[in-house]
């Protein structure tokens, strides 16, 4: 049919579908969105792994501080003999190590040991270590019966003590064998 000098088809012929240009644009957009999604997913996985590592570290620190706090809460005013002539107070320490006699230990041993034990803390090879001596009075060459690393990957550990006068000191010996500090500060850096 011809109308006004123009030719017009009665039924326009067009297949339903997309042109090549439309497909290229869609594929390009899909590639950009996929790349952004993949990058975001990798970032989230790395963040999650880092967060899990930090949470594990925090858990280890909380456990170590809990053990340390329990030892300090249960200090017993019982000095110890090390060797024949050396006597240590119930609490003795320097800026890098601490030893104390603690109670609160339930023992059901056949050898009739008391509910007291000697524990110590030291810093070595990047670790805060806890030492346990099951016998209080011992020969001078006795090593700790059990040593356990409480925290790894530390750069420094230090102890300070508050005496009866309220002053901080770097070493604790006590005036009498049964003297204990009013407070003990434990600092560590990783």
C-alpha positions as a LaTeX table, in Angstrom:
\begin{tabular}{lrrr}
\hline
Residue & $x$ (\AA) & $y$ (\AA) & $z$ (\AA) \\
\hline
Unk1 & 0.00 & 0.00 & 0.00 \\
Unk2 & 1.23 & 3.45 & $-0.84$ \\
Unk3 & 0.16 & 6.46 & 1.08 \\
Unk4 & 1.24 & 9.97 & 0.34 \\
Unk5 & 4.11 & 8.85 & $-1.84$ \\
Unk6 & 5.57 & 6.62 & 0.83 \\
Unk7 & 5.58 & 3.02 & 0.86 \\
Unk8 & 4.50 & 1.39 & 4.02 \\
Unk9 & 4.44 & $-2.27$ & 4.89 \\
Unk10 & 1.21 & $-3.48$ & 6.24 \\
Unk11 & 2.83 & $-5.81$ & 8.70 \\
Unk12 & 6.13 & $-4.54$ & 9.95 \\
Unk13 & 8.71 & $-7.26$ & 9.88 \\
Unk14 & 10.91 & $-7.36$ & 13.00 \\
Unk15 & 12.03 & $-10.40$ & 14.91 \\
Unk16 & 11.88 & $-10.32$ & 18.65 \\
Unk17 & 15.43 & $-10.30$ & 20.11 \\
Unk18 & 18.47 & $-8.15$ & 20.84 \\
Unk19 & 20.93 & $-6.51$ & 18.54 \\
Unk20 & 24.63 & $-7.30$ & 18.73 \\
Unk21 & 25.32 & $-3.89$ & 20.26 \\
Unk22 & 22.80 & $-4.50$ & 23.05 \\
Unk23 & 24.42 & $-7.85$ & 23.83 \\
Unk24 & 27.91 & $-6.33$ & 23.96 \\
Unk25 & 26.72 & $-3.62$ & 26.37 \\
Unk26 & 25.06 & $-6.21$ & 28.63 \\
Unk27 & 28.17 & $-8.43$ & 28.66 \\
Unk28 & 30.38 & $-5.43$ & 29.48 \\
Unk29 & 28.10 & $-4.39$ & 32.34 \\
Unk30 & 28.02 & $-7.97$ & 33.62 \\
Unk31 & 31.84 & $-8.09$ & 33.56 \\
Unk32 & 32.10 & $-4.84$ & 35.56 \\
Unk33 & 29.54 & $-5.97$ & 38.15 \\
Unk34 & 31.20 & $-9.40$ & 38.45 \\
Unk35 & 34.64 & $-7.84$ & 38.93 \\
Unk36 & 33.31 & $-5.52$ & 41.63 \\
Unk37 & 31.53 & $-8.41$ & 43.33 \\
Unk38 & 34.61 & $-10.65$ & 43.24 \\
Unk39 & 36.84 & $-7.87$ & 44.59 \\
Unk40 & 34.38 & $-7.16$ & 47.39 \\
Unk41 & 34.12 & $-10.86$ & 48.25 \\
Unk42 & 37.92 & $-11.20$ & 48.45 \\
Unk43 & 38.12 & $-8.11$ & 50.65 \\
Unk44 & 35.43 & $-9.50$ & 52.96 \\
Unk45 & 37.22 & $-12.86$ & 53.19 \\
Unk46 & 40.51 & $-11.15$ & 54.06 \\
Unk47 & 38.77 & $-8.95$ & 56.62 \\
Unk48 & 37.05 & $-11.97$ & 58.13 \\
Unk49 & 40.33 & $-13.89$ & 58.43 \\
Unk50 & 42.01 & $-10.87$ & 60.01 \\
Unk51 & 39.12 & $-10.39$ & 62.44 \\
Unk52 & 39.25 & $-14.08$ & 63.42 \\
Unk53 & 42.99 & $-13.78$ & 64.04 \\
Unk54 & 42.48 & $-10.69$ & 66.23 \\
Unk55 & 39.65 & $-12.37$ & 68.12 \\
Unk56 & 41.87 & $-15.41$ & 68.76 \\
Unk57 & 44.61 & $-13.15$ & 70.04 \\
Unk58 & 42.16 & $-11.29$ & 72.28 \\
Unk59 & 40.86 & $-14.61$ & 73.63 \\
Unk60 & 44.42 & $-15.71$ & 74.48 \\
Unk61 & 45.09 & $-12.41$ & 76.26 \\
Unk62 & 41.85 & $-12.66$ & 78.24 \\
Unk63 & 42.67 & $-16.21$ & 79.33 \\
Unk64 & 46.19 & $-15.17$ & 80.36 \\
Unk65 & 44.89 & $-12.20$ & 82.34 \\
Unk66 & 42.28 & $-14.43$ & 84.00 \\
Unk67 & 44.95 & $-16.90$ & 85.13 \\
Unk68 & 47.17 & $-14.05$ & 86.34 \\
Unk69 & 44.29 & $-12.45$ & 88.24 \\
Unk70 & 43.35 & $-15.76$ & 89.92 \\
Unk71 & 46.95 & $-16.27$ & 91.03 \\
Unk72 & 47.08 & $-12.78$ & 92.53 \\
Unk73 & 43.69 & $-13.11$ & 94.23 \\
Unk74 & 44.85 & $-16.31$ & 95.93 \\
Unk75 & 48.25 & $-15.13$ & 97.19 \\
Unk76 & 49.12 & $-16.89$ & 100.45 \\
Unk77 & 51.42 & $-15.20$ & 102.96 \\
Unk78 & 53.79 & $-18.20$ & 103.00 \\
Unk79 & 57.49 & $-17.63$ & 102.24 \\
Unk80 & 59.55 & $-20.43$ & 100.68 \\
Unk81 & 63.03 & $-21.82$ & 101.16 \\
Unk82 & 65.18 & $-22.32$ & 98.10 \\
Unk83 & 68.23 & $-24.35$ & 98.99 \\
Unk84 & 69.64 & $-24.38$ & 102.48 \\
Unk85 & 70.27 & $-20.67$ & 103.05 \\
Unk86 & 68.00 & $-18.74$ & 100.68 \\
Unk87 & 64.54 & $-17.64$ & 101.65 \\
Unk88 & 62.06 & $-15.93$ & 99.33 \\
Unk89 & 59.04 & $-13.96$ & 100.42 \\
Unk90 & 55.48 & $-14.97$ & 99.66 \\
Unk91 & 55.76 & $-12.62$ & 96.68 \\
Unk92 & 59.04 & $-11.72$ & 95.02 \\
Unk93 & 59.60 & $-10.13$ & 91.68 \\
Unk94 & 61.57 & $-7.90$ & 89.39 \\
Unk95 & 60.50 & $-5.91$ & 86.38 \\
Unk96 & 60.68 & $-9.04$ & 84.16 \\
Unk97 & 59.61 & $-11.88$ & 86.44 \\
Unk98 & 57.32 & $-12.61$ & 89.35 \\
Unk99 & 57.00 & $-15.51$ & 91.79 \\
Unk100 & 54.33 & $-16.00$ & 94.42 \\
Unk101 & 52.84 & $-18.59$ & 96.73 \\
Unk102 & 49.19 & $-19.15$ & 96.08 \\
Unk103 & 46.41 & $-21.02$ & 97.80 \\
Unk104 & 43.03 & $-22.07$ & 96.57 \\
Unk105 & 44.39 & $-25.23$ & 94.98 \\
Unk106 & 42.40 & $-28.37$ & 95.75 \\
Unk107 & 44.72 & $-31.32$ & 96.02 \\
Unk108 & 43.66 & $-34.88$ & 96.52 \\
Unk109 & 47.20 & $-36.29$ & 96.25 \\
Unk110 & 48.28 & $-39.32$ & 98.19 \\
Unk111 & 51.46 & $-37.58$ & 99.27 \\
Unk112 & 49.54 & $-35.19$ & 101.51 \\
Unk113 & 50.61 & $-31.93$ & 99.84 \\
Unk114 & 48.99 & $-28.74$ & 101.06 \\
Unk115 & 46.64 & $-26.64$ & 99.00 \\
Unk116 & 49.50 & $-24.20$ & 98.30 \\
Unk117 & 51.82 & $-24.00$ & 95.33 \\
Unk118 & 54.46 & $-21.68$ & 93.99 \\
Unk119 & 53.79 & $-20.03$ & 90.63 \\
Unk120 & 55.91 & $-17.70$ & 88.60 \\
Unk121 & 55.71 & $-15.56$ & 85.49 \\
Unk122 & 58.55 & $-14.71$ & 83.17 \\
Unk123 & 59.18 & $-13.32$ & 79.70 \\
Unk124 & 61.35 & $-15.35$ & 77.35 \\
Unk125 & 61.56 & $-15.79$ & 73.57 \\
Unk126 & 58.58 & $-13.51$ & 72.98 \\
Unk127 & 56.33 & $-15.44$ & 75.38 \\
Unk128 & 54.72 & $-14.70$ & 78.72 \\
Unk129 & 55.28 & $-17.98$ & 80.57 \\
Unk130 & 53.69 & $-19.35$ & 83.72 \\
Unk131 & 55.74 & $-21.72$ & 85.88 \\
Unk132 & 54.38 & $-24.01$ & 88.57 \\
Unk133 & 56.30 & $-25.67$ & 91.39 \\
Unk134 & 54.19 & $-28.27$ & 93.17 \\
Unk135 & 56.48 & $-28.29$ & 96.23 \\
Unk136 & 57.03 & $-24.99$ & 98.05 \\
Unk137 & 60.37 & $-25.56$ & 99.81 \\
Unk138 & 62.89 & $-27.04$ & 97.42 \\
Unk139 & 66.58 & $-27.50$ & 96.64 \\
Unk140 & 68.22 & $-24.60$ & 94.81 \\
Unk141 & 68.54 & $-26.53$ & 91.52 \\
Unk142 & 64.84 & $-27.44$ & 91.28 \\
Unk143 & 63.20 & $-26.43$ & 88.03 \\
Unk144 & 59.53 & $-25.67$ & 87.64 \\
Unk145 & 57.41 & $-28.78$ & 87.32 \\
Unk146 & 55.26 & $-27.26$ & 84.61 \\
Unk147 & 55.93 & $-24.33$ & 82.30 \\
Unk148 & 53.27 & $-23.09$ & 79.93 \\
Unk149 & 53.29 & $-20.23$ & 77.45 \\
Unk150 & 50.24 & $-18.06$ & 78.11 \\
Unk151 & 50.76 & $-15.50$ & 75.32 \\
Unk152 & 53.01 & $-15.65$ & 72.23 \\
Unk153 & 54.48 & $-13.01$ & 69.94 \\
Unk154 & 55.17 & $-10.34$ & 72.55 \\
Unk155 & 57.93 & $-7.76$ & 72.23 \\
Unk156 & 58.10 & $-6.92$ & 75.95 \\
Unk157 & 56.65 & $-7.77$ & 79.34 \\
Unk158 & 57.14 & $-5.81$ & 82.55 \\
Unk159 & 55.92 & $-5.93$ & 86.14 \\
Unk160 & 55.55 & $-3.15$ & 88.73 \\
Unk161 & 54.44 & $-3.29$ & 92.33 \\
Unk162 & 52.70 & $-0.91$ & 94.75 \\
Unk163 & 54.01 & $-1.00$ & 98.30 \\
Unk164 & 52.25 & $-0.07$ & 101.54 \\
Unk165 & 53.26 & 3.58 & 101.00 \\
Unk166 & 51.42 & 3.67 & 97.65 \\
Unk167 & 54.58 & 4.12 & 95.57 \\
Unk168 & 55.32 & 2.06 & 92.47 \\
Unk169 & 58.53 & 0.02 & 92.57 \\
Unk170 & 60.27 & $-2.11$ & 89.93 \\
Unk171 & 61.29 & $-4.88$ & 92.35 \\
Unk172 & 59.39 & $-6.51$ & 95.17 \\
Unk173 & 61.12 & $-8.21$ & 98.03 \\
Unk174 & 58.89 & $-7.14$ & 100.93 \\
Unk175 & 60.16 & $-5.98$ & 104.29 \\
Unk176 & 59.05 & $-9.24$ & 105.92 \\
Unk177 & 58.71 & $-12.64$ & 104.23 \\
Unk178 & 54.94 & $-12.38$ & 104.37 \\
Unk179 & 54.65 & $-8.87$ & 102.91 \\
Unk180 & 52.66 & $-8.69$ & 99.70 \\
Unk181 & 52.25 & $-5.73$ & 97.36 \\
Unk182 & 48.99 & $-3.81$ & 97.34 \\
Unk183 & 48.84 & $-4.19$ & 93.56 \\
Unk184 & 50.82 & $-5.74$ & 90.71 \\
Unk185 & 50.87 & $-4.25$ & 87.23 \\
Unk186 & 51.55 & $-6.46$ & 84.23 \\
Unk187 & 52.29 & $-4.67$ & 80.95 \\
Unk188 & 52.99 & $-6.35$ & 77.67 \\
Unk189 & 53.43 & $-5.22$ & 74.09 \\
Unk190 & 53.05 & $-7.20$ & 70.93 \\
\hline
\end{tabular}
